[in-house]
Short mmCIF file of C-alpha atoms in Angstrom, two decimals:
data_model
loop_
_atom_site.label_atom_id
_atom_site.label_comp_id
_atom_site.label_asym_id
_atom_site.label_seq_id
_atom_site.Cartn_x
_atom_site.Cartn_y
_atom_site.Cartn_z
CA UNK A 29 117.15 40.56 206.94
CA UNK A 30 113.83 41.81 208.88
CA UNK A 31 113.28 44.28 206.07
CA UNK A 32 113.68 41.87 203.03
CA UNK A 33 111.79 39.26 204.93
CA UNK A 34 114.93 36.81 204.87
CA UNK A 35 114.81 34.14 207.53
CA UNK A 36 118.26 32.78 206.91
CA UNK A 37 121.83 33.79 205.45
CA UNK A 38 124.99 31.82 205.18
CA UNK A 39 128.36 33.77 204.56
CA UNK A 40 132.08 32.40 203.41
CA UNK A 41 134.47 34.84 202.75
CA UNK A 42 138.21 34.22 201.18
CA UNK A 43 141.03 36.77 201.37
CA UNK A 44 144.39 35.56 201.50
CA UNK A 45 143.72 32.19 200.03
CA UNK A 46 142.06 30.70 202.65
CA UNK A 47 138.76 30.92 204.31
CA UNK A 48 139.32 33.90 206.45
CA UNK A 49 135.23 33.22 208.08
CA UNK A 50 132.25 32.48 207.65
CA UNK A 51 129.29 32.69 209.60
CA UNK A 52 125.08 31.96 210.06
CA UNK A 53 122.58 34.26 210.24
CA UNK A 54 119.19 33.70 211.15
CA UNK A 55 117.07 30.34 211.28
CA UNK A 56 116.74 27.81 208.92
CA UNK A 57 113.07 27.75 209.02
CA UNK A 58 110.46 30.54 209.79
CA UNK A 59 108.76 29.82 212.96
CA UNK A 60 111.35 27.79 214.48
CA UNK A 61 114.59 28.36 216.70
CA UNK A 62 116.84 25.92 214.89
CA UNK A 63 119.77 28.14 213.52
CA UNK A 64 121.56 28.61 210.49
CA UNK A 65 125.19 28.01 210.97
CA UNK A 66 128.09 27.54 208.46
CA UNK A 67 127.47 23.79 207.62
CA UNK A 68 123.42 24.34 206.91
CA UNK A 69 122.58 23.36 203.20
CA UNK A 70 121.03 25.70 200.43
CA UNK A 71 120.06 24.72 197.06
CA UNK A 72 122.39 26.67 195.10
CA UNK A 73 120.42 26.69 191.72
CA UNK A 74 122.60 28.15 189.01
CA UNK A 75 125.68 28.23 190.46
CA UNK A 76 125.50 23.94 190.25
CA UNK A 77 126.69 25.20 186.33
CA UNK A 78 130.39 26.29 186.82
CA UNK A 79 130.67 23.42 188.83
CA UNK A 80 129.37 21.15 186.42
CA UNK A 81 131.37 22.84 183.71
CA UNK A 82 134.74 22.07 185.73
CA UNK A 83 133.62 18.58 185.84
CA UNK A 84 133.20 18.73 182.02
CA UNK A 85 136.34 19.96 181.34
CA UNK A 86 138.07 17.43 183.49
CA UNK A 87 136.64 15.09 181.46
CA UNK A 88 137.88 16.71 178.11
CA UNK A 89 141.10 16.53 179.75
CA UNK A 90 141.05 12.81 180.12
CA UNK A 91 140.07 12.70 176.58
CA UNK A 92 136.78 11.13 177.29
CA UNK A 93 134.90 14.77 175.88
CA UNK A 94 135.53 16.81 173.07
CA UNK A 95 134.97 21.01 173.37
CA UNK A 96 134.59 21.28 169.33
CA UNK A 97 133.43 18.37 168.09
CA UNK A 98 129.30 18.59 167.29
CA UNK A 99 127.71 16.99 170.52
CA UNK A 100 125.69 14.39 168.86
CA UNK A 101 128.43 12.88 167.62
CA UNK A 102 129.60 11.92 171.23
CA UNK A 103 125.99 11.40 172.54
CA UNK A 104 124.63 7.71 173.35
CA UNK A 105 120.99 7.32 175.20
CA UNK A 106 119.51 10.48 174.03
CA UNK A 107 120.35 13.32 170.46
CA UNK A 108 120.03 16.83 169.52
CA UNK A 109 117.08 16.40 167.31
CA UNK A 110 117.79 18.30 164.06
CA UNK A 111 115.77 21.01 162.62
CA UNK A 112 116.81 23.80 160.23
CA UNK A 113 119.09 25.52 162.55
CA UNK A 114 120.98 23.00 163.32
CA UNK A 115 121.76 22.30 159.48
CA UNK A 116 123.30 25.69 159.53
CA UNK A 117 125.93 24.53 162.18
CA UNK A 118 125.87 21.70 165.03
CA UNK A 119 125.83 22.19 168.48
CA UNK A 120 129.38 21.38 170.08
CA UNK A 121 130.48 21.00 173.68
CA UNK A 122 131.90 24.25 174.01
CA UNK A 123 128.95 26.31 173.25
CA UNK A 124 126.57 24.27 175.72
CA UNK A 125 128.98 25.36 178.32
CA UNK A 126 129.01 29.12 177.64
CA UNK A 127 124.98 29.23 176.59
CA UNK A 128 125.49 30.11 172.92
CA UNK A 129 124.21 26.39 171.41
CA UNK A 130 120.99 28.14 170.90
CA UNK A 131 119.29 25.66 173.00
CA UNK A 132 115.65 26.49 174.89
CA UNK A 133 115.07 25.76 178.53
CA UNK A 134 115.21 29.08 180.48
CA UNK A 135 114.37 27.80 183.70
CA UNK A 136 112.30 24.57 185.70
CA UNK A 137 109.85 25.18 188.40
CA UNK A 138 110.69 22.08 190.09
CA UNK A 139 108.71 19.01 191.33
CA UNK A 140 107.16 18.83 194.91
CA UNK A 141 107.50 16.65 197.50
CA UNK A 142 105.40 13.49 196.91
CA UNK A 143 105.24 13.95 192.65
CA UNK A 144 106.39 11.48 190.40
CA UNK A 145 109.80 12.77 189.04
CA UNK A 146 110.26 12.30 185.53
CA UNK A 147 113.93 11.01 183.84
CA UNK A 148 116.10 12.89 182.42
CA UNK A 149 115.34 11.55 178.58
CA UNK A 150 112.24 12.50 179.51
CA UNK A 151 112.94 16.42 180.62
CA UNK A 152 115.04 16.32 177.27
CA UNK A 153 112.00 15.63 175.59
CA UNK A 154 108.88 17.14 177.48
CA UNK A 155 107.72 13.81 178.13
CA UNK A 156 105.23 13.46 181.12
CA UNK A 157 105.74 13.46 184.04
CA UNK A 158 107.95 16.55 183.29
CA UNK A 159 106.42 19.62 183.20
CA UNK A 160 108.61 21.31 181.04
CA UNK A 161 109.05 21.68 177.54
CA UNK A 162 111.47 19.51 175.21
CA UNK A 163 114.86 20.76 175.33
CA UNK A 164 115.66 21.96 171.65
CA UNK A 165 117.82 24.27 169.38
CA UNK A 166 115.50 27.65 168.95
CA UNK A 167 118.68 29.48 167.34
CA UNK A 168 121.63 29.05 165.05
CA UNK A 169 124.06 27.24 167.15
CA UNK A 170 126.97 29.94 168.08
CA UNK A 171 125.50 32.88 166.78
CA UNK A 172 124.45 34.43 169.93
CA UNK A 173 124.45 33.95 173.68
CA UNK A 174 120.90 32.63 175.28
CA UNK A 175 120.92 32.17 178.67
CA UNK A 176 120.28 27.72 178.98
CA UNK A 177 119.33 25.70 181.71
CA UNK A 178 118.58 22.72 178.65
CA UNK A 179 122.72 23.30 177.22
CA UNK A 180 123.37 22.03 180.79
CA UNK A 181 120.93 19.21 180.61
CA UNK A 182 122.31 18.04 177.43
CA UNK A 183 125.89 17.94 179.12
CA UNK A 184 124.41 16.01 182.34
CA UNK A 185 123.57 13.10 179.58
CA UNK A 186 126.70 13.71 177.91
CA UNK A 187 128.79 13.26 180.91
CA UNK A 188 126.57 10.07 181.54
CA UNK A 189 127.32 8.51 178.31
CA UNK A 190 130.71 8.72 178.55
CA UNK A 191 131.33 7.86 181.92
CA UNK A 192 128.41 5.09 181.97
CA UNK A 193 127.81 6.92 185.58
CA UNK A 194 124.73 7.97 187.47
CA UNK A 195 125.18 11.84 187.67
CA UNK A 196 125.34 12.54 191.11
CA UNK A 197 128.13 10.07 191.81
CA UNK A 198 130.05 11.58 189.08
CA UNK A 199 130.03 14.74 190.40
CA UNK A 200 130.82 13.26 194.43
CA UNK A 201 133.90 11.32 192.01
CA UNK A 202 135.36 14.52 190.13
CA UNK A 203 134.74 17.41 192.39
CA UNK A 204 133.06 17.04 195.67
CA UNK A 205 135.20 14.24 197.21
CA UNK A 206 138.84 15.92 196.09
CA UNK A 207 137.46 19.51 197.29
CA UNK A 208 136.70 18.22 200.47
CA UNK A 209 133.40 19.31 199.78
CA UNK A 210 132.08 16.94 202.46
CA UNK A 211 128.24 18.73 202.69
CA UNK A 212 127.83 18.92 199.30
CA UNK A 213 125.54 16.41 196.86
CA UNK A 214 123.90 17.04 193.72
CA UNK A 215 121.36 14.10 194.52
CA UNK A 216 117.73 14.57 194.06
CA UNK A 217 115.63 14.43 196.11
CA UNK A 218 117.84 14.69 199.22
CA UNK A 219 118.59 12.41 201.04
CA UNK A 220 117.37 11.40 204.71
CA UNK A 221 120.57 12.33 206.39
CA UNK A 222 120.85 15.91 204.69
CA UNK A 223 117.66 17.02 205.76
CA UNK A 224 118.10 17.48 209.26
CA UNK A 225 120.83 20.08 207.87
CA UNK A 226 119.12 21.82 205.44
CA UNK A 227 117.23 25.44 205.67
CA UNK A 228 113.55 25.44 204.01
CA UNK A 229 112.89 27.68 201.43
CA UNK A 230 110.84 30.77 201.67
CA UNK A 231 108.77 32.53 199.44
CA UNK A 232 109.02 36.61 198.88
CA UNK A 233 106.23 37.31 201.62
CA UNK A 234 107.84 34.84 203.89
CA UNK A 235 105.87 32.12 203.11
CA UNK A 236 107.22 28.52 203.15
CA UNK A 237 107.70 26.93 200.14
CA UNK A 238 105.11 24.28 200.35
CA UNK A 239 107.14 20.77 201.57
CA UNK A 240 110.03 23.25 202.46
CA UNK A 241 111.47 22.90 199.50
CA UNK A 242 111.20 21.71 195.74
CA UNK A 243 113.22 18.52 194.03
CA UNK A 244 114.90 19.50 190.58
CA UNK A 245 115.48 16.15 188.71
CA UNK A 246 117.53 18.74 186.39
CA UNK A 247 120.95 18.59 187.81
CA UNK A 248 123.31 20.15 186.34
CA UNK A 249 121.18 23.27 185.34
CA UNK A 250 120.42 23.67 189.21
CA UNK A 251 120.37 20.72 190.99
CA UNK A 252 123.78 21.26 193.83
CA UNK A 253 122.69 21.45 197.71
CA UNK A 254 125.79 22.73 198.99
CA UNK A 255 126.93 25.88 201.88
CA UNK A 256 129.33 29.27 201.03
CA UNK A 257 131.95 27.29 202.85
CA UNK A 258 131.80 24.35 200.35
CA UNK A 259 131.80 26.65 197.33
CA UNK A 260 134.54 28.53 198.87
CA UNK A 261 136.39 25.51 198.50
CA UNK A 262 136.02 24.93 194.99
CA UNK A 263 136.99 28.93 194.58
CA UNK A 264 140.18 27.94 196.23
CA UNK A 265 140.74 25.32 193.91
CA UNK A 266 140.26 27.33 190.50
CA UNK A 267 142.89 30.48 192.26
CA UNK A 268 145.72 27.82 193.58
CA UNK A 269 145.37 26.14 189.86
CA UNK A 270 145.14 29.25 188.01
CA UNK A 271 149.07 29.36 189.90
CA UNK A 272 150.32 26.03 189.10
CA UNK A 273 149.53 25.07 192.98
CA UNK A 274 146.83 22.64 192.63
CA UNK A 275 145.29 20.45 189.88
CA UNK A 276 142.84 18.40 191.64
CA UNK A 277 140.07 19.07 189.37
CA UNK A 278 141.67 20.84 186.34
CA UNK A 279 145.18 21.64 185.05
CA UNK A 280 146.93 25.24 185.23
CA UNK A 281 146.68 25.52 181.22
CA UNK A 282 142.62 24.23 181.60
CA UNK A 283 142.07 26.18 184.40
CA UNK A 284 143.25 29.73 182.13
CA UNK A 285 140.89 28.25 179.40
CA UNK A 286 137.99 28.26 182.34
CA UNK A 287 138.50 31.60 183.37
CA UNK A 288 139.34 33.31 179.85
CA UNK A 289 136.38 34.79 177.57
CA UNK A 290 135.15 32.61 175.11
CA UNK A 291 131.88 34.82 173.90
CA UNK A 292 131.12 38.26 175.45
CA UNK A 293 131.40 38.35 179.29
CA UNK A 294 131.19 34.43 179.01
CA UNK A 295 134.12 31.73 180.07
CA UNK A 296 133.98 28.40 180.52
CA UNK A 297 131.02 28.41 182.88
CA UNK A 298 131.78 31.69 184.79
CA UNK A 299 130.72 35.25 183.94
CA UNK A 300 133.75 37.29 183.91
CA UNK A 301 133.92 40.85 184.93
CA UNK A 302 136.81 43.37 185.24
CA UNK A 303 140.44 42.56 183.57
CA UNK A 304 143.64 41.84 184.00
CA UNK A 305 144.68 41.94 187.81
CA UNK A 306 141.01 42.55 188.99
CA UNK A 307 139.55 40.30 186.42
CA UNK A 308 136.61 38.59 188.83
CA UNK A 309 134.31 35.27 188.17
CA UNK A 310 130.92 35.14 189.14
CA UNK A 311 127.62 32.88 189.11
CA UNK A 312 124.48 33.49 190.87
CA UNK A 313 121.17 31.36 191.45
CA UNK A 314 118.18 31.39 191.75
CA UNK A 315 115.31 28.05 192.74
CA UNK A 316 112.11 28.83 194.39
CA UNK A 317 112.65 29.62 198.14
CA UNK A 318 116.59 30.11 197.25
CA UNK A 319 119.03 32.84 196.32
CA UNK A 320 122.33 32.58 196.04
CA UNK A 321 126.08 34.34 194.36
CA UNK A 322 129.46 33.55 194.91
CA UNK A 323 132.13 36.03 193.07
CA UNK A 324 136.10 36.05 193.28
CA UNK A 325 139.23 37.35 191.54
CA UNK A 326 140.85 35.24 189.74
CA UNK A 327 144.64 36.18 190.63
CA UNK A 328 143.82 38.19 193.77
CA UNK A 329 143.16 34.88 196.24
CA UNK A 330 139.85 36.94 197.32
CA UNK A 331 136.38 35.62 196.97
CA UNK A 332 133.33 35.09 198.65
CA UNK A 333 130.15 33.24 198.41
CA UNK A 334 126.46 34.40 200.18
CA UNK A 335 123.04 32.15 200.08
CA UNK A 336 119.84 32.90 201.37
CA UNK A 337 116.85 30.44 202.21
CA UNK A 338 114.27 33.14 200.46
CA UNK A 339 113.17 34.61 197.28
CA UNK A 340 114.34 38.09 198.40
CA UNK A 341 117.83 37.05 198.52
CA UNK A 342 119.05 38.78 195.88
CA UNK A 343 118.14 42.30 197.70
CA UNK A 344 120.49 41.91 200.61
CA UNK A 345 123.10 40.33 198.75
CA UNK A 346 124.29 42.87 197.04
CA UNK A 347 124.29 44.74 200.22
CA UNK A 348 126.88 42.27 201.87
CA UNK A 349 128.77 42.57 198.98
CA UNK A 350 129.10 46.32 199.25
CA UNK A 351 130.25 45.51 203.00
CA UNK A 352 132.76 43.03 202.39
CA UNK A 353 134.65 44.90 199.14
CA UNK A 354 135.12 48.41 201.53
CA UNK A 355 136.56 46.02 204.16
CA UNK A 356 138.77 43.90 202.33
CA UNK A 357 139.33 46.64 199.41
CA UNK A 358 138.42 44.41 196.77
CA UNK A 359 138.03 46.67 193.24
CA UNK A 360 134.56 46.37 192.44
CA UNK A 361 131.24 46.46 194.60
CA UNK A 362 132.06 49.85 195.98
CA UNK A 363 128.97 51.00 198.32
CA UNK A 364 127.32 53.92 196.57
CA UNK A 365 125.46 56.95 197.66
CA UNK A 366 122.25 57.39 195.98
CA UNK A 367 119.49 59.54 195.80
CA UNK A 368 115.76 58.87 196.01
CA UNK A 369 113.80 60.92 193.32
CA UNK A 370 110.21 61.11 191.92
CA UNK A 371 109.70 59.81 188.73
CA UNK A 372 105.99 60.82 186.64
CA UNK A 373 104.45 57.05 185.85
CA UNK A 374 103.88 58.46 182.62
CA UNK A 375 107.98 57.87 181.85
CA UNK A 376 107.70 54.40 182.96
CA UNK A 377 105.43 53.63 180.65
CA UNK A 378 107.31 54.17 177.62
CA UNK A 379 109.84 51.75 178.80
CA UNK A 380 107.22 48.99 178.81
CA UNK A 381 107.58 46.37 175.71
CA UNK A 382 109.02 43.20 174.85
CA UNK A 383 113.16 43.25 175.82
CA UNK A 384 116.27 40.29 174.85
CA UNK A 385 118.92 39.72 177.53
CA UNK A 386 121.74 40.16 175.63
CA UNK A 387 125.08 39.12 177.81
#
């Protein structure tokens, strides 16, 4: 943590089906004494999409959402505006979820403390006061995967319509509140009472993020305050379903749909990794000040989840994750020896040009 700069780390680990621990590391704030421990809130960034996606499929299950039929057509307050890619083929449910609707909106820089906060109709449509561009369809819906904060946007006002709920109790009504998930909220800003609990964000030279942290109107693309233990929970949930031991939030036969691959590496809001008996699901994030990853197997009852109050989060993580797979012999993140070499700049500059992330 001294070498990455990291003031803070929070650590839930599963292994047997349960939380086995889960521990604090460090302070919630550079400068002061006051401690992380295991209920201290991050803002978990990216990883608020596989929750969100859980919440949309309970919803399909209660027939209230469709997966194939074209979004618009179950849209209210706001629509897909139509251009000449989506007269090839309309964006449906489905493809929001697994980022292949060919819809813009990579990531938000977030709002600071004090700034007017714009809706979400206006985020969908780069109205001020966002500070984002309108959220539209850039590619033929389905032909691709491209990564989509937006997709997840359009599904927050989706779930809205259909519900005729404000977003944040939605979530607190579908997830949160039958997970137990007790220091959890997707609210924005925070609330008063969460504060006191929650670490500050740090930039990459250990610099605090100015007003400790920033406020992402955008909910569902990033928008969760939650801790590894919380998360942990919801792991639980998904593993005991996957078994026919739990349907809370989703049914055993939903719950396979979730964690099955639906484009590429893609499910139902997870990235999927390995197969079979070691087949794994995985999300990371990402806000300024915040890093964050969770990963478990789906039929092995193992998991864990790691967030940092820094942008150097990422570093470390990966290191932890080494640690914990050698101790609980989990089949993927083995540590690895390596080798530091020389390498002539004149090699990486051929590599420099103009790349697409393709999952």
């Amino acid at each position: 943590m001294n070498h990455y700069r990291i003031p803070g780390l929070s650590i839930a680990v599963i292994n047997n089906g349960k939380i086995e621990w889960a521990k604090g590391y460090g302070v919630k704030e550079n400068g002061t004494d006051g401690p992380v421990t295991v209920t201290t809130l991050f803002q978990a960034a990216s990883i608020s999409k596989p929750i969100v996606a859980a919440a949309v499929l309970h919803l399909v299950e209660k027939d209230m959402i469709d997966l194939e039929s074209p979004v618009n057509s179950q849209l209210k307050s706001w629509k897909i505006p139509d251009n000449e890619f989506t007269q090839k083929r309309p964006v449906n449910v489905k493809m929001l979820i697994t980022h292949s609707g060919g819809v813009i909106g990579f990531g938000f820089e977030g709002y600071k403390i004090g700034d007017k906060l714009p809706t979400l109709l206006q985020i969908l449509d780069g109205l001020k006061p966002a500070s984002s561009p309108p959220i539209r369809v850039v590619l033929e819906p389905g032909s691709r995967w491209l990564y989509s904060n937006g997709g997840y946007l359009i599904l927050q006002q989706l779930m809205m319509d259909v519900t005729n709920s404000p977003f944040p109790e939605l979530m607190n009504e579908i997830i949160l509140e039958p997970l137990d998930m007790v220091n959890s909220t997707f609210s924005q800003p925070l609330q008063s009472h969460y504060e006191k609990i929650a670490a500050t964000g740090h930039k990459s030279e250990g610099i605090i993020v100015e007003g400790k942290w920033r406020i992402y109107p955008e909910m569902a693309a990033g928008g969760l305050w939650t801790n590894p233990m919380d998360l942990c929970k919801f792991i639980i949930e998904l593993q005991r379903s996957l078994k026919g031991n739990s349907n809370k939030v989703l049914s055993k036969s939903m719950t396979g749909n979730m964690l099955s691959r639906h484009l590429g590496n893609m499910g139902l809001g997870f990235v999927l990794r390995g197969n079979d008996e070691d087949l794994g699901f995985t999300f990371s994030g990402g806000n300024e000040g915040y890093r964050c990853d969770m990963y478990a197997y789906a039929s092995k009852d193992k998991g864990a989840v790691i967030m940092t109050n820094s942008d150097n989060g990422q570093f470390i993580i990966s290191e932890i994750y080494r640690s914990i797979s050698a101790e609980y012999e989990w089949p993927g993140h083995k540590p690895q020896i390596k080798e530091m070499v020389k390498i002539d700049k004149e090699i990486y500059d051929e590599y420099i040009g103009t790349y697409h992330s393709k999952q």
